[in-house]
Short mmCIF file of C-alpha atoms in Angstrom, two decimals:
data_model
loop_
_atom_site.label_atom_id
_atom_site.label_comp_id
_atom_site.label_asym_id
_atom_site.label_seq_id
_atom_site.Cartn_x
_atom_site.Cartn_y
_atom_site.Cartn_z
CA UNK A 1 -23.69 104.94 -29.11
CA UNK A 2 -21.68 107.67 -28.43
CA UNK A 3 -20.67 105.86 -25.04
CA UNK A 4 -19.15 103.52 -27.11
CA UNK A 5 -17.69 105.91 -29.19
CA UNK A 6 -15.69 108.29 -26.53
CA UNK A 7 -14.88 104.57 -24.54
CA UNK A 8 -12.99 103.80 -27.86
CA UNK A 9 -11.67 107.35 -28.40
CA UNK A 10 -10.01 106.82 -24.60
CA UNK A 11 -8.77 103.39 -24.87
CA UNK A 12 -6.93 104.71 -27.98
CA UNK A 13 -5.87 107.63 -26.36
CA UNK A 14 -4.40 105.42 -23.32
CA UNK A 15 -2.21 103.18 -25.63
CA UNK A 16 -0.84 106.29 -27.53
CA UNK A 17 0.35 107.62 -23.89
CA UNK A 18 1.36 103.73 -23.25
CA UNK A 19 3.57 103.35 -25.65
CA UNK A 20 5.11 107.33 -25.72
CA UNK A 21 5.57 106.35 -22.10
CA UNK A 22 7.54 102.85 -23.23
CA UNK A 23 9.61 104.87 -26.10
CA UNK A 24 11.00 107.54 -23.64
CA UNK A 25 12.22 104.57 -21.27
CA UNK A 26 13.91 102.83 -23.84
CA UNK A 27 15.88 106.03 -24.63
CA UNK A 28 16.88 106.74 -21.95
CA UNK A 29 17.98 103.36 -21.11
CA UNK A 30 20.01 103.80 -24.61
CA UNK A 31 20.97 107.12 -23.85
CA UNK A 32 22.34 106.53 -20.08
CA UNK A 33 24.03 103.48 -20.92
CA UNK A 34 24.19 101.12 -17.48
CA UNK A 35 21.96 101.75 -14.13
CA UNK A 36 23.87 99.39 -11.76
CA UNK A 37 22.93 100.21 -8.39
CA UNK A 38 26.19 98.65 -7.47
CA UNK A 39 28.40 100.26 -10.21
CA UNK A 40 32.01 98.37 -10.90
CA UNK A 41 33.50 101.58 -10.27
CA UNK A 42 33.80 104.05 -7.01
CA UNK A 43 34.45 108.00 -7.31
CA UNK A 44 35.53 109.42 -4.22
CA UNK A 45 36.39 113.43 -3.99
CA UNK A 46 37.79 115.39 -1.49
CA UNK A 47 39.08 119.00 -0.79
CA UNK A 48 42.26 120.43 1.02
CA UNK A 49 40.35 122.32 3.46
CA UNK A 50 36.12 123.04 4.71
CA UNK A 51 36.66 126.92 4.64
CA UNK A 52 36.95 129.00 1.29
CA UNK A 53 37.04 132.80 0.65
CA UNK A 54 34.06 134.00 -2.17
CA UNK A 55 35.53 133.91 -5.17
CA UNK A 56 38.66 131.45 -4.77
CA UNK A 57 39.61 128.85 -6.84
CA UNK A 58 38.84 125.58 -5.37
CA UNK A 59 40.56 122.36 -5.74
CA UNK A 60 38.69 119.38 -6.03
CA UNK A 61 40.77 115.87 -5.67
CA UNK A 62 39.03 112.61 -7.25
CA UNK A 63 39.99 109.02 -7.07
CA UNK A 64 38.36 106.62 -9.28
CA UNK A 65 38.65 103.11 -7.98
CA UNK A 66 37.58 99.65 -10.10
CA UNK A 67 36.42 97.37 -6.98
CA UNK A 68 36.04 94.31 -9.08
CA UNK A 69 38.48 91.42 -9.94
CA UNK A 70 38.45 92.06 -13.73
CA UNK A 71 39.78 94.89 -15.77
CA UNK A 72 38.08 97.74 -16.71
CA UNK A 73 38.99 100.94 -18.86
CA UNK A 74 37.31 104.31 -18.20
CA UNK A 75 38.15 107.54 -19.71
CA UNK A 76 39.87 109.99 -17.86
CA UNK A 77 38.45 113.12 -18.85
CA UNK A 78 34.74 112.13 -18.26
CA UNK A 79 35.72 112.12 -14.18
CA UNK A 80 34.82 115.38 -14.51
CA UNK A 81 31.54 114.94 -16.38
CA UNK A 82 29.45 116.89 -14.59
CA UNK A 83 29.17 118.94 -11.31
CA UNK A 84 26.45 119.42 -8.63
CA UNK A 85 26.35 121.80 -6.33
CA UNK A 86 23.01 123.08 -3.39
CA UNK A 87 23.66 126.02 -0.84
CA UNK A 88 21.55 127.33 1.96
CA UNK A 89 22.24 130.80 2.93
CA UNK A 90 20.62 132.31 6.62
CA UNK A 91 19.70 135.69 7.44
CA UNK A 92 22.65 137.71 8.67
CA UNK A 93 20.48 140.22 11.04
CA UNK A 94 17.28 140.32 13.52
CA UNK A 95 15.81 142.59 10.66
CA UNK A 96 16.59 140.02 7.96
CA UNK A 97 14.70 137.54 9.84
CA UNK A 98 11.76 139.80 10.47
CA UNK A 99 11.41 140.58 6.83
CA UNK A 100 11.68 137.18 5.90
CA UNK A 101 9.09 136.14 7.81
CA UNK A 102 7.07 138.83 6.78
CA UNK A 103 7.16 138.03 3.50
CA UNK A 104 6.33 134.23 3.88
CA UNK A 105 9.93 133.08 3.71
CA UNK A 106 9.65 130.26 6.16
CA UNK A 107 10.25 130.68 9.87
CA UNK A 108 13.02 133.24 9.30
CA UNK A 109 15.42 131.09 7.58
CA UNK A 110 17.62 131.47 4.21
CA UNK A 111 17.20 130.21 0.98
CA UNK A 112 18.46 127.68 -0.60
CA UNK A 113 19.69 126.37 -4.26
CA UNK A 114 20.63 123.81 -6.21
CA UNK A 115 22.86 123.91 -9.61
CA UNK A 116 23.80 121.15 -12.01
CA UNK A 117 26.33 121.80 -14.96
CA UNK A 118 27.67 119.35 -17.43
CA UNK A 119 31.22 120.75 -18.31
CA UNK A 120 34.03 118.33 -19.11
CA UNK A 121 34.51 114.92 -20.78
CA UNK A 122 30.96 115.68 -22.91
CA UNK A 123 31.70 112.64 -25.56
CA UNK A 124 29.74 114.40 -28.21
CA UNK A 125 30.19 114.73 -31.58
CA UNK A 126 33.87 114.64 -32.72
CA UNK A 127 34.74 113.93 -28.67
CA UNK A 128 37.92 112.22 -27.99
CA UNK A 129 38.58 110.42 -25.11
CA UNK A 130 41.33 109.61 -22.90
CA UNK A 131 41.93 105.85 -21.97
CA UNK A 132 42.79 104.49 -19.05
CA UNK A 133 43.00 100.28 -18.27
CA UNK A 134 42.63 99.86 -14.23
CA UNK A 135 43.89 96.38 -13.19
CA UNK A 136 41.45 94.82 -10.05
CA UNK A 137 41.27 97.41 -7.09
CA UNK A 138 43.42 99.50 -9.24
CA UNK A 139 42.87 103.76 -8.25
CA UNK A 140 43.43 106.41 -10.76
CA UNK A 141 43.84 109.94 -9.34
CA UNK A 142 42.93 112.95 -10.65
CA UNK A 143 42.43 116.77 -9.60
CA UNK A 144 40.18 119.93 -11.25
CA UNK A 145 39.94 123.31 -10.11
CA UNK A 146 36.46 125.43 -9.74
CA UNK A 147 36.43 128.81 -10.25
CA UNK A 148 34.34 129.87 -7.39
CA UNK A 149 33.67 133.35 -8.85
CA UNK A 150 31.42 131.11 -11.41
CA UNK A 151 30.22 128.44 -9.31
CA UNK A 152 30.32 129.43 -5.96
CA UNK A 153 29.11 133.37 -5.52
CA UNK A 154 27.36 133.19 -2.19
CA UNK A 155 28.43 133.58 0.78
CA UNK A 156 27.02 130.08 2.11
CA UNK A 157 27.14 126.44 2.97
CA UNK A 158 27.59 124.53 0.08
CA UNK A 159 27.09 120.60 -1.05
CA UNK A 160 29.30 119.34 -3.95
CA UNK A 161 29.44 116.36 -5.64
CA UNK A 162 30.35 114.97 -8.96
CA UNK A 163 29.34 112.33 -11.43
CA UNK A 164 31.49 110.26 -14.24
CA UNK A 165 29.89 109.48 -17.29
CA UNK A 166 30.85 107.54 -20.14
CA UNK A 167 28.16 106.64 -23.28
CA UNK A 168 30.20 106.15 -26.24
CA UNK A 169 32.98 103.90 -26.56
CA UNK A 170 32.07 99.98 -25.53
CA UNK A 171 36.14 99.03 -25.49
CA UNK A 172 40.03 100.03 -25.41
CA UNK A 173 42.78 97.72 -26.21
CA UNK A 174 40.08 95.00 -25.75
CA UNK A 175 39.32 95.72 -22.67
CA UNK A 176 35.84 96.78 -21.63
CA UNK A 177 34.92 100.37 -21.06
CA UNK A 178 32.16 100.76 -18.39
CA UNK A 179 29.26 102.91 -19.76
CA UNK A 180 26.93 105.04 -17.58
CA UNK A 181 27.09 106.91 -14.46
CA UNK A 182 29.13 107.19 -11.47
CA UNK A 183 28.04 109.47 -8.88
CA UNK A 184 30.81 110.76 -6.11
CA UNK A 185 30.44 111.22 -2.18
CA UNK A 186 29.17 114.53 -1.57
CA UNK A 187 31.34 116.81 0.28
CA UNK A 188 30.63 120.05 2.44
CA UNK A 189 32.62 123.22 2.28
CA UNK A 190 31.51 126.79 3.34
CA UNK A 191 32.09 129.90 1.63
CA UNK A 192 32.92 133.06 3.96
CA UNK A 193 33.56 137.25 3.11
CA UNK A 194 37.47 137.65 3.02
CA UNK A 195 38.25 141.16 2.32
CA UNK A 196 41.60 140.37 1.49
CA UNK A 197 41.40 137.68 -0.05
CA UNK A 198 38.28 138.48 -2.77
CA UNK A 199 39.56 138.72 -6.36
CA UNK A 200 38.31 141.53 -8.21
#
């Protein structure tokens, strides 16, 4: 009997966590708007140079291309949706290395991290967008600059990308505004020590 009884309890228990499990998907299918693996749109970035001094401002370039034969509006700002950003740093001296292997920190080798930010075309409450209608194979180009005091404050190899997203609005001057997320190339720079150059 009370076999029966905790069977039942379990196979209730199961379907709760079934269908919590089927709700979260939903929302975030909702949420995210489209998954294409092949996206209707292409985000390429690019800097001026592989080199930068800690704590300099760096420009970031992005093109946003619409590679299909049909018209397609995006909004400008949310280019810029959000940021990524990983470094690994590596032991500068013999003792470094030592003491990192002492205390269990791999074979002697740096550490590494990985920051994610959401910062600019958040289409929130009370957001307003900025339109923009590409024609077929049309490019838009567009260019931020990161404050590297904030987002860049080791001395280290760093891998940046970006990602557009856009969840809101479904259309523009009739024309069809892609919703979901674009992810950009990723694109390596190093930070180095330049005395002279280091803002206070």
């Amino acid at each position: 009997m009370q076999q029966k009884q905790f069977a039942k309890h379990l196979f209730k228990s199961m379907l709760r966590i079934a269908f919590a499990f089927s709700c979260i998907l939903l929302f975030a299918s909702l949420a995210f708007g489209q998954t294409d693996e092949n996206p209707p749109l292409k985000l390429t970035i690019s800097l001026e140079k592989d080199t930068f001094c800690l704590n300099e401002m760096i420009k970031v370039k992005a093109e946003m291309q619409n590679v299909t034969s049909d018209k397609i509006a995006i909004d400008k700002n949310s280019i810029w949706y959000s940021h990524s950003s990983q470094y690994i740093t590596f032991p500068k001296s013999e003792r470094q290395i030592e003491a990192n292997k002492k205390n269990r920190r791999g074979r002697g080798f740096g550490s590494a991290s990985m920051r994610s930010s959401t910062s600019i075309g958040d289409d929130g409450p009370g957001y307003v967008g900025d339109y923009l209608i590409l024609d077929a194979n049309q490019k838009f180009e567009d260019a931020s600059s990161f404050d590297g005091k904030l987002n860049f404050a080791e001395t280290a190899t760093y891998t940046f990308y970006i990602r557009y997203g856009q969840f809101g609005r479904d259309s523009f001057e009739g024309i069809k505004v892609w919703r979901g997320v674009v992810r950009s190339n990723k694109v390596t720079f190093k930070i180095v020590a330049c005395e002279a150059s280091i803002r206070k």
